[in-house]
Coordinates of C-alpha atoms and ligand atoms in Angstrom, one line a residue:
X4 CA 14.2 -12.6 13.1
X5 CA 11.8 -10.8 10.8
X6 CA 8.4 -12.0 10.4
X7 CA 6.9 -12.9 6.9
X8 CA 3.4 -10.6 7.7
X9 CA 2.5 -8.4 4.7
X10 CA 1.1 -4.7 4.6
X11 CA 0.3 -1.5 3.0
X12 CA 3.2 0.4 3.1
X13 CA 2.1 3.1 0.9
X14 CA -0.5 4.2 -1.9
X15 CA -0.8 6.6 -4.3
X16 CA -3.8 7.7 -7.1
X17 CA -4.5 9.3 -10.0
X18 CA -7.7 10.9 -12.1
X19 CA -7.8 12.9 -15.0
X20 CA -8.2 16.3 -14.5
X21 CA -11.5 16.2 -16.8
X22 CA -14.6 15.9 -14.5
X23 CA -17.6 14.6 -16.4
X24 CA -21.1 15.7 -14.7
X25 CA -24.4 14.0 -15.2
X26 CA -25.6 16.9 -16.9
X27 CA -22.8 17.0 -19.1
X28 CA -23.7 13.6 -20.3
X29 CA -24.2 13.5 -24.4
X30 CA -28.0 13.8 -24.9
X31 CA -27.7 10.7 -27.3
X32 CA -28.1 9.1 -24.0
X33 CA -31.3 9.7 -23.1
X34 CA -30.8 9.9 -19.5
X35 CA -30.4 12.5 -16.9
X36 CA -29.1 13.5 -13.3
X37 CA -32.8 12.7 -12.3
X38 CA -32.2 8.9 -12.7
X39 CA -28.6 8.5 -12.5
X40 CA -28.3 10.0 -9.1
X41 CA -30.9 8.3 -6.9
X42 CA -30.4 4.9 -9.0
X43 CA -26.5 4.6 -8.2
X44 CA -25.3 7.6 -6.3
X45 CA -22.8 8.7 -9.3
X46 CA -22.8 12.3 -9.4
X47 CA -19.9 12.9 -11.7
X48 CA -16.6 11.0 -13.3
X49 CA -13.2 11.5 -14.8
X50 CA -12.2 10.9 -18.8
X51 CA -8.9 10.6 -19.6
X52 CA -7.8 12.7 -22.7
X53 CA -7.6 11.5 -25.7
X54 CA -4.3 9.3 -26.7
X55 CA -3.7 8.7 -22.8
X56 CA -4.4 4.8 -21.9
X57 CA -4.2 3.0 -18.7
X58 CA -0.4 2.4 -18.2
X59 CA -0.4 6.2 -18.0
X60 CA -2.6 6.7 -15.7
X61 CA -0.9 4.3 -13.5
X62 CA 2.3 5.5 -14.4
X63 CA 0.8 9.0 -12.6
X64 CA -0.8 7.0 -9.5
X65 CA 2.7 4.9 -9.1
X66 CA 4.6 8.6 -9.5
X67 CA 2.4 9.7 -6.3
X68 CA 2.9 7.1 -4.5
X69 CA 6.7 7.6 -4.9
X70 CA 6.6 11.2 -4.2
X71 CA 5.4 10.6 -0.6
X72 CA 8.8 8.9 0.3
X73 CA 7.1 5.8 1.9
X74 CA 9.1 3.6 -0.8
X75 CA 11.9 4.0 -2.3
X76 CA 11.6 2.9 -6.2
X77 CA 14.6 0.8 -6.2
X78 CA 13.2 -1.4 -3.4
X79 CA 10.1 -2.2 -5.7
X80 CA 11.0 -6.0 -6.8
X81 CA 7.5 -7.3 -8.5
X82 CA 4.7 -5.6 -9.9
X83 CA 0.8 -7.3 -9.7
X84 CA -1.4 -5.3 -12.4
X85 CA -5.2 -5.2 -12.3
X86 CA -7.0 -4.1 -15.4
X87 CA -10.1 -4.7 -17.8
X88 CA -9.2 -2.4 -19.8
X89 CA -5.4 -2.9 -21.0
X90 CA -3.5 -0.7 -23.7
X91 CA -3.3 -3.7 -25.9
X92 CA -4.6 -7.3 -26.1
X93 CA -0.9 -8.0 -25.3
X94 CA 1.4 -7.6 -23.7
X95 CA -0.2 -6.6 -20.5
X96 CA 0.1 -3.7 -18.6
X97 CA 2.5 -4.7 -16.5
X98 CA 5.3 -4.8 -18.7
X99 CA 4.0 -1.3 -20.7
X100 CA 4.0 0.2 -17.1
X101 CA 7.4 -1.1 -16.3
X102 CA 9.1 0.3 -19.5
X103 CA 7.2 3.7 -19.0
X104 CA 8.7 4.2 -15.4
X105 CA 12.3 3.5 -16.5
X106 CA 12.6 -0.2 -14.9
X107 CA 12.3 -2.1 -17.7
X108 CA 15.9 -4.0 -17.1
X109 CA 14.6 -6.9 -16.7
X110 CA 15.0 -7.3 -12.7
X111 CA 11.0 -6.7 -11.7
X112 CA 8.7 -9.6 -12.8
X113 CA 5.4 -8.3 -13.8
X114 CA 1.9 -10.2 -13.4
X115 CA -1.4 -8.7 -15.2
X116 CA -4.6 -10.3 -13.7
X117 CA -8.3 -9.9 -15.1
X118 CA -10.3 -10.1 -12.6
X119 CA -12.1 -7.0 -13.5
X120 CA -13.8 -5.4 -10.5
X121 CA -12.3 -7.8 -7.7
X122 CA -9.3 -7.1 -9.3
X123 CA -7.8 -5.6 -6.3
X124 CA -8.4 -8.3 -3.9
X125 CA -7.7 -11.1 -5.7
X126 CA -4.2 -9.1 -6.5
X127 CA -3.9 -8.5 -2.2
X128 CA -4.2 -12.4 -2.1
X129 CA -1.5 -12.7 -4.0
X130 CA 0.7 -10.3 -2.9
X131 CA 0.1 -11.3 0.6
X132 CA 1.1 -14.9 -0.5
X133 CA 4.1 -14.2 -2.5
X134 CA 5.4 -11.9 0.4
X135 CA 4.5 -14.7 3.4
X136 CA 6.2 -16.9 1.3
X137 CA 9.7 -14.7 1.1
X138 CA 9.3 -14.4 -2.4
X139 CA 9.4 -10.3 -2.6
X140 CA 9.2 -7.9 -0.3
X141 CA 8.0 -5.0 -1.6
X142 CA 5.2 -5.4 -4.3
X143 CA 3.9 -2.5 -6.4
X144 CA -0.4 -3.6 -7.2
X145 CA -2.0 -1.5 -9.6
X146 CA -5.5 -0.8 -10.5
X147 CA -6.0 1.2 -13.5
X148 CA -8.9 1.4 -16.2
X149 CA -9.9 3.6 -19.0
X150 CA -13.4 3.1 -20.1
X151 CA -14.5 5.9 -21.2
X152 CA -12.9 5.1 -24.8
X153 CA -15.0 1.6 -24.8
X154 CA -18.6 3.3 -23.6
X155 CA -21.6 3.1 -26.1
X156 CA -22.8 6.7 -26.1
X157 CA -26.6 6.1 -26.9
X158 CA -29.7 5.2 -25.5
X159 CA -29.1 1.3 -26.1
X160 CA -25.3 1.7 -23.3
X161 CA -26.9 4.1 -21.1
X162 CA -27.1 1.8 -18.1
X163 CA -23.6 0.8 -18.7
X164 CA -21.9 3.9 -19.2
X165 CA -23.4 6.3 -16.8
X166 CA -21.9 4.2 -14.0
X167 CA -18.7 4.0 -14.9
X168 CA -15.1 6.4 -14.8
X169 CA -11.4 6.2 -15.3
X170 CA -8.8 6.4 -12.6
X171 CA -5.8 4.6 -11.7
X172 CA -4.2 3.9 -7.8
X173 CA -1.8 1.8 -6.9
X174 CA -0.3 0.3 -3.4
X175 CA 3.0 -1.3 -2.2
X176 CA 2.5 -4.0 -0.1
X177 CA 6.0 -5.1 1.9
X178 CA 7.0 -7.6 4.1
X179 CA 6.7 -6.4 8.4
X180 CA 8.3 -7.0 11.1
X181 CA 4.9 -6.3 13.3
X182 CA 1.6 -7.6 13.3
X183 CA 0.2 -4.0 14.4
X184 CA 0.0 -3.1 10.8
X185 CA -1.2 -6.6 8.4
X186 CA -3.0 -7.9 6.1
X187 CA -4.6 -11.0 7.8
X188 CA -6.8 -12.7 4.8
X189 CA -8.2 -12.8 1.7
X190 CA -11.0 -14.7 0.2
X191 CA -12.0 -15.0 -2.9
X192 CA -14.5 -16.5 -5.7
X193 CA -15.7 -17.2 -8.9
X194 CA -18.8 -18.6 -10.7
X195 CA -18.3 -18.7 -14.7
X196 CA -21.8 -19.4 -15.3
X197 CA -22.8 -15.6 -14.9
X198 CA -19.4 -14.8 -17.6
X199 CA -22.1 -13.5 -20.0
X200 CA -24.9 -13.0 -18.5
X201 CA -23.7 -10.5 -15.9
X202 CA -21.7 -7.3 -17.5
X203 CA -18.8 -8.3 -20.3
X204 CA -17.4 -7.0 -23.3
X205 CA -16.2 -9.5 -26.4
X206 CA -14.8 -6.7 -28.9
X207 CA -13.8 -10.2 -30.9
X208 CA -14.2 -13.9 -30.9
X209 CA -10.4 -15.9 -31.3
X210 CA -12.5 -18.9 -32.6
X211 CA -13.4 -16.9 -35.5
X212 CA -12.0 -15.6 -38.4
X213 CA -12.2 -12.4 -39.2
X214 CA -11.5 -11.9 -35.5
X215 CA -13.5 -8.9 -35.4
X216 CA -16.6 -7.7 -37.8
X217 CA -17.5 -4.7 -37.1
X218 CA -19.8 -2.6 -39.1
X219 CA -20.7 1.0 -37.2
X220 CA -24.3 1.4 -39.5
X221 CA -25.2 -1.9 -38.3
X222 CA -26.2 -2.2 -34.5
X223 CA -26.4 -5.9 -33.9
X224 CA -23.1 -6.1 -35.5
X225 CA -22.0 -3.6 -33.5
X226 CA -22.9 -4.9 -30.6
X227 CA -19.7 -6.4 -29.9
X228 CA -17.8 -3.6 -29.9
X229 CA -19.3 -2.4 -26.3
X230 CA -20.0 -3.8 -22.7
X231 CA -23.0 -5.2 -22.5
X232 CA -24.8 -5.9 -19.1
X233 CA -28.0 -8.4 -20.3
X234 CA -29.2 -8.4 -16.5
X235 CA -28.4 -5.5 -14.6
X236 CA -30.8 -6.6 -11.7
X237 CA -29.2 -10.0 -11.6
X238 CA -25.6 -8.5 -11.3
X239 CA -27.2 -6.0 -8.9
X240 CA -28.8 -8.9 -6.6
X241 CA -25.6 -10.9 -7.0
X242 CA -23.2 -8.4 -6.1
X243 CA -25.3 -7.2 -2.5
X244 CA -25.6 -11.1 -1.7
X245 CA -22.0 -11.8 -2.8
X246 CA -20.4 -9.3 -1.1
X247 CA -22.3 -9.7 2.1
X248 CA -21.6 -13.2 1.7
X249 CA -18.1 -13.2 1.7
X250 CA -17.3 -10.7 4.4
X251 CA -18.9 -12.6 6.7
X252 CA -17.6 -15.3 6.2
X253 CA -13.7 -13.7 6.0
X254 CA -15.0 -12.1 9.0
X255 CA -16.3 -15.2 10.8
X256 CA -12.9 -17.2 9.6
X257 CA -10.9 -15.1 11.7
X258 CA -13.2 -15.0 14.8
X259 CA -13.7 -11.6 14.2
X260 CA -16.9 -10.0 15.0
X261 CA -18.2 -6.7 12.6
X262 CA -18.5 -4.2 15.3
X263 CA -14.9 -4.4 15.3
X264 CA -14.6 -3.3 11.8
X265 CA -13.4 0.6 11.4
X266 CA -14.1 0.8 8.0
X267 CA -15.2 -0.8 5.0
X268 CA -14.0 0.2 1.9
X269 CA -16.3 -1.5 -0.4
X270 CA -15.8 -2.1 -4.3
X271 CA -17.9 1.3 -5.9
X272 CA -20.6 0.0 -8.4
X273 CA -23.5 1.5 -6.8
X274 CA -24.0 3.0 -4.0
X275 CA -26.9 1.4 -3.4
X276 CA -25.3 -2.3 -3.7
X277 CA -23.2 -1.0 -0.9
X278 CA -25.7 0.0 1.4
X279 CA -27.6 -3.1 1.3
X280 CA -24.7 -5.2 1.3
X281 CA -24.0 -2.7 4.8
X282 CA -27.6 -3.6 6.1
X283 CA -27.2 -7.5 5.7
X284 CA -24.0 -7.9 7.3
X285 CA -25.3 -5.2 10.2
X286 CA -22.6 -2.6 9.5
X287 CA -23.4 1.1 10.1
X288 CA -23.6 3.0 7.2
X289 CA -21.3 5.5 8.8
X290 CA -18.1 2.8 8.8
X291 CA -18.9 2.4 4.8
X292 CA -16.5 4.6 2.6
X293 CA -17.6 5.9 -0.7
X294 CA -16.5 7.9 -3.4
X295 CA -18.8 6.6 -6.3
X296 CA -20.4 10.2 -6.2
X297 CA -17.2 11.8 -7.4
X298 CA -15.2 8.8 -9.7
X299 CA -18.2 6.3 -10.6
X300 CA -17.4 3.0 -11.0
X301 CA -13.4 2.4 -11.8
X302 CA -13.2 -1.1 -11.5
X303 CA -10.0 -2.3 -10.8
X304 CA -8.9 1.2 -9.0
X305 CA -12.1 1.4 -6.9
X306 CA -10.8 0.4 -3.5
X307 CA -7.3 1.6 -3.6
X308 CA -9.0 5.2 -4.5
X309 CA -10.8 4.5 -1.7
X310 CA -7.5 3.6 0.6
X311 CA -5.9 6.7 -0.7
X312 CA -8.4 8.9 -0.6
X313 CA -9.5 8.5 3.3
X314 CA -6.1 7.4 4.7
X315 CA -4.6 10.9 2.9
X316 CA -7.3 12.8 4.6
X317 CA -6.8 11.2 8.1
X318 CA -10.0 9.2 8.4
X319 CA -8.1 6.1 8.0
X320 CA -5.1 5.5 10.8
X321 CA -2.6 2.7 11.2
X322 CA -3.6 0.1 12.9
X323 CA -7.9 0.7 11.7
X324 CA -9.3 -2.4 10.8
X325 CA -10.0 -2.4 7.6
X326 CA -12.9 -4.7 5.4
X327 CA -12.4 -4.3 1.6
X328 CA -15.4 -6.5 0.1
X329 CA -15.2 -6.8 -4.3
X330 CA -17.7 -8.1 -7.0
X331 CA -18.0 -7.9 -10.4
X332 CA -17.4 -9.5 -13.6
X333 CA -16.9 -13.1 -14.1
X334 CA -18.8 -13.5 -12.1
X335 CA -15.8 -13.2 -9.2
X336 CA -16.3 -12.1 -5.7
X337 CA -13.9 -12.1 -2.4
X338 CA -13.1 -9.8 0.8
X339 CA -10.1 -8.7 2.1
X340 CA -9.4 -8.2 6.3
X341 CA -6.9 -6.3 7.2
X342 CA -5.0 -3.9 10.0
X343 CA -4.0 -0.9 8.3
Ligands
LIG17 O1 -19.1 -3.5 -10.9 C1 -20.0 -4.6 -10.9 C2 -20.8 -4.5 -12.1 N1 -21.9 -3.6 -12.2 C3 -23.0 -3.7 -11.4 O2 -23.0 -4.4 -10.4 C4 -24.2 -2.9 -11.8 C5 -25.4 -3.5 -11.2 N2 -26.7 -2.9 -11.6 C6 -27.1 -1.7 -11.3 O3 -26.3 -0.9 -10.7 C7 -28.5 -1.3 -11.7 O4 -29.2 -2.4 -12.0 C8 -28.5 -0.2 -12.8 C9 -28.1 1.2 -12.2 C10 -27.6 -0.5 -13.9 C11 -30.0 0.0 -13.3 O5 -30.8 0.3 -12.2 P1 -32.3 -0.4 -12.1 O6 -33.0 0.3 -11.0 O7 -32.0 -1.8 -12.0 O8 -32.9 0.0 -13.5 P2 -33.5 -1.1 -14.6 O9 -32.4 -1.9 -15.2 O10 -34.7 -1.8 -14.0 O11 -34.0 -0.1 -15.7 C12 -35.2 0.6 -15.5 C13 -35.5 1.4 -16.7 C14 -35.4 0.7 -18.0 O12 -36.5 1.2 -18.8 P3 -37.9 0.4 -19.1 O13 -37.4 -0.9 -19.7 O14 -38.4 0.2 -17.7 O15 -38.6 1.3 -19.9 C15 -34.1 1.1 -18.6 O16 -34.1 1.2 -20.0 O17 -34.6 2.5 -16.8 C16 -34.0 2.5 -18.1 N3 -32.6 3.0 -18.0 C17 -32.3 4.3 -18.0 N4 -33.0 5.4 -18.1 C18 -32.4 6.6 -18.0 C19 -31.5 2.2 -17.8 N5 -30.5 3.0 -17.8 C20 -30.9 4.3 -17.8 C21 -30.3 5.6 -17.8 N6 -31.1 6.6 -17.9 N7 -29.0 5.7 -17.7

């Protein structure tokens, strides 16, 4: 008889060829490698090229992912899509990605979720559910942002836009037949009293009419148009708290204790976030993966880079347990445990 446990059966990524150095900030910024650096360990970050939006750059992650033969495409029967930064207002990614990799015949239900930088999680929560459940068995998740379209080039976006990049990955997560390789739980949060004050974009308001005003000579009408991040210290104290928070208590829920951890892959907003978070919950720094230096903050795609990127280089193995700790926007929060 099989048993309902869920994995990762696969992953795949994808960043635009265009690499994006501190130094080759615009100087309309006002900032430099000096500060960004030290402040939040980005080094450098990937634009996509003009016209290309997020479907396509998870359209390249989902391509592969398929090329390494892990899945066949036709076993793929739902698709979970994690974005903040969707082609459209609607429809959501899901469907656009769907049409764009030739399954749009109606068999694959797609599900678009906005849970920004815990994104992925809360998508492994569900996927884990729908698969215990014998819903699907194979489910394609997906995070995938372009920012660098949305980013205020001055000195007034700075702190926003020097942390963040674009980049897509994507994972299937299938139904087991043994525990060796499982994910064992997800927890999640959310507090809507830091919506606003934490880091959020409103391009437009659906209470008013005209929807959007937007006038480019005049900045507070502007505004709008752009992220804005009114505390950056209280996101920044939030998220190391949060995220410490969280893991232990994922970890304590299962009765297991951190030394048994082999690797956190932590959600990239700054490096330094991570490294406290690290301190609190008494995890070596050498068990915590990064890649913030090389992709900045991605959002959504963070931690399946992160999967990606170290099991394709052999520092992660089947079977490594594996901590995936998210928190961002919202504000929402959760953790992930799971044997690789
Ligand atoms: O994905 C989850 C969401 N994102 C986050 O969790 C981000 C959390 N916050 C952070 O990572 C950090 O708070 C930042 C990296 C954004 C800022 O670092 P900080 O050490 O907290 O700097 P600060 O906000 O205290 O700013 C210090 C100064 C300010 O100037 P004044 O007012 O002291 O004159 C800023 O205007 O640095 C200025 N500043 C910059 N200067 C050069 C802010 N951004 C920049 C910049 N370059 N890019």
């Amino acid at each position: 008889m099989l048993n309902n446990f869920a994995y990762i059966r696969s992953s795949g990524m994808y960043v635009p060829d265009r690499i994006v150095r501190n130094e080759d900030l615009p100087a309309e910024l006002e900032t430099d490698d000096e500060w960004i650096r030290p402040r939040t360990g980005v080094e450098e970050r990937r634009y996509a090229k003009p016209n290309e939006k997020t479907s396509d750059l998870a359209k390249k992650a989902v391509e592969n992912l398929l090329e390494k033969g892990e899945v066949p495409a036709e076993a793929i029967d739902c698709v979970i899509f994690a974005t903040l930064s969707p082609d459209v207002f609607f429809p959501g990614c899901g469907v656009l990605l769907q049409e764009k990799l030739g399954w749009a015949d109606g068999h694959i239900p797609c599900y678009d979720i906005r849970q920004q930088c815990s994104g992925f999680v809360y998508g492994l929560q569900m996927a884990q559910a729908f698969i215990e459940a014998g819903i699907y068995e194979n489910i394609l998740l997906i995070g995938a942002e372009v920012h660098s379209n949305v980013l205020e080039f001055s000195k007034r976006g700075r702190a926003v836009t020097v942390l963040f990049g674009d980049g897509a990955a994507a994972v299937v997560i299938s139904r087991s037949m043994a525990d060796e390789s499982r994910i064992l739980l997800t927890e999640i949060h959310a507090d809507g009293a830091g919506a606003f004050n934490g880091i959020h974009m409103k391009l437009f308001d659906i209470g008013k009419k005209p929807l959007v005003y937007y006038d480019p000579y005049d900045i507070e009408a502007n505004r709008d148009m752009y992220p804005d991040m009114p505390s950056s210290k209280n996101l920044f104290t939030n998220a190391v708290r949060r995220m410490a928070e969280v893991s232990a208590s994922v970890l304590g829920r299962l009765g297991i204790s951190v030394n048994d951890v082999d690797w956190v892959l932590p959600h990239q907003a700054n490096v330094r976030i991570n490294r406290m978070s690290a301190e609190l919950l008494d995890i070596p720094e050498d068990k915590v993966l990064y890649n913030i230096h090389k992709f900045g903050n991605t959002t959504a795609a963070t931690i399946p880079l992160l999967l990606d990127e170290f099991t394709e280089n052999g520092t992660i193995k089947r079977g490594d347990l594996l901590l995936m700790p998210a928190f961002g926007s919202g504000f929402t929060w959760g953790a992930t445990v799971l044997y690789y």
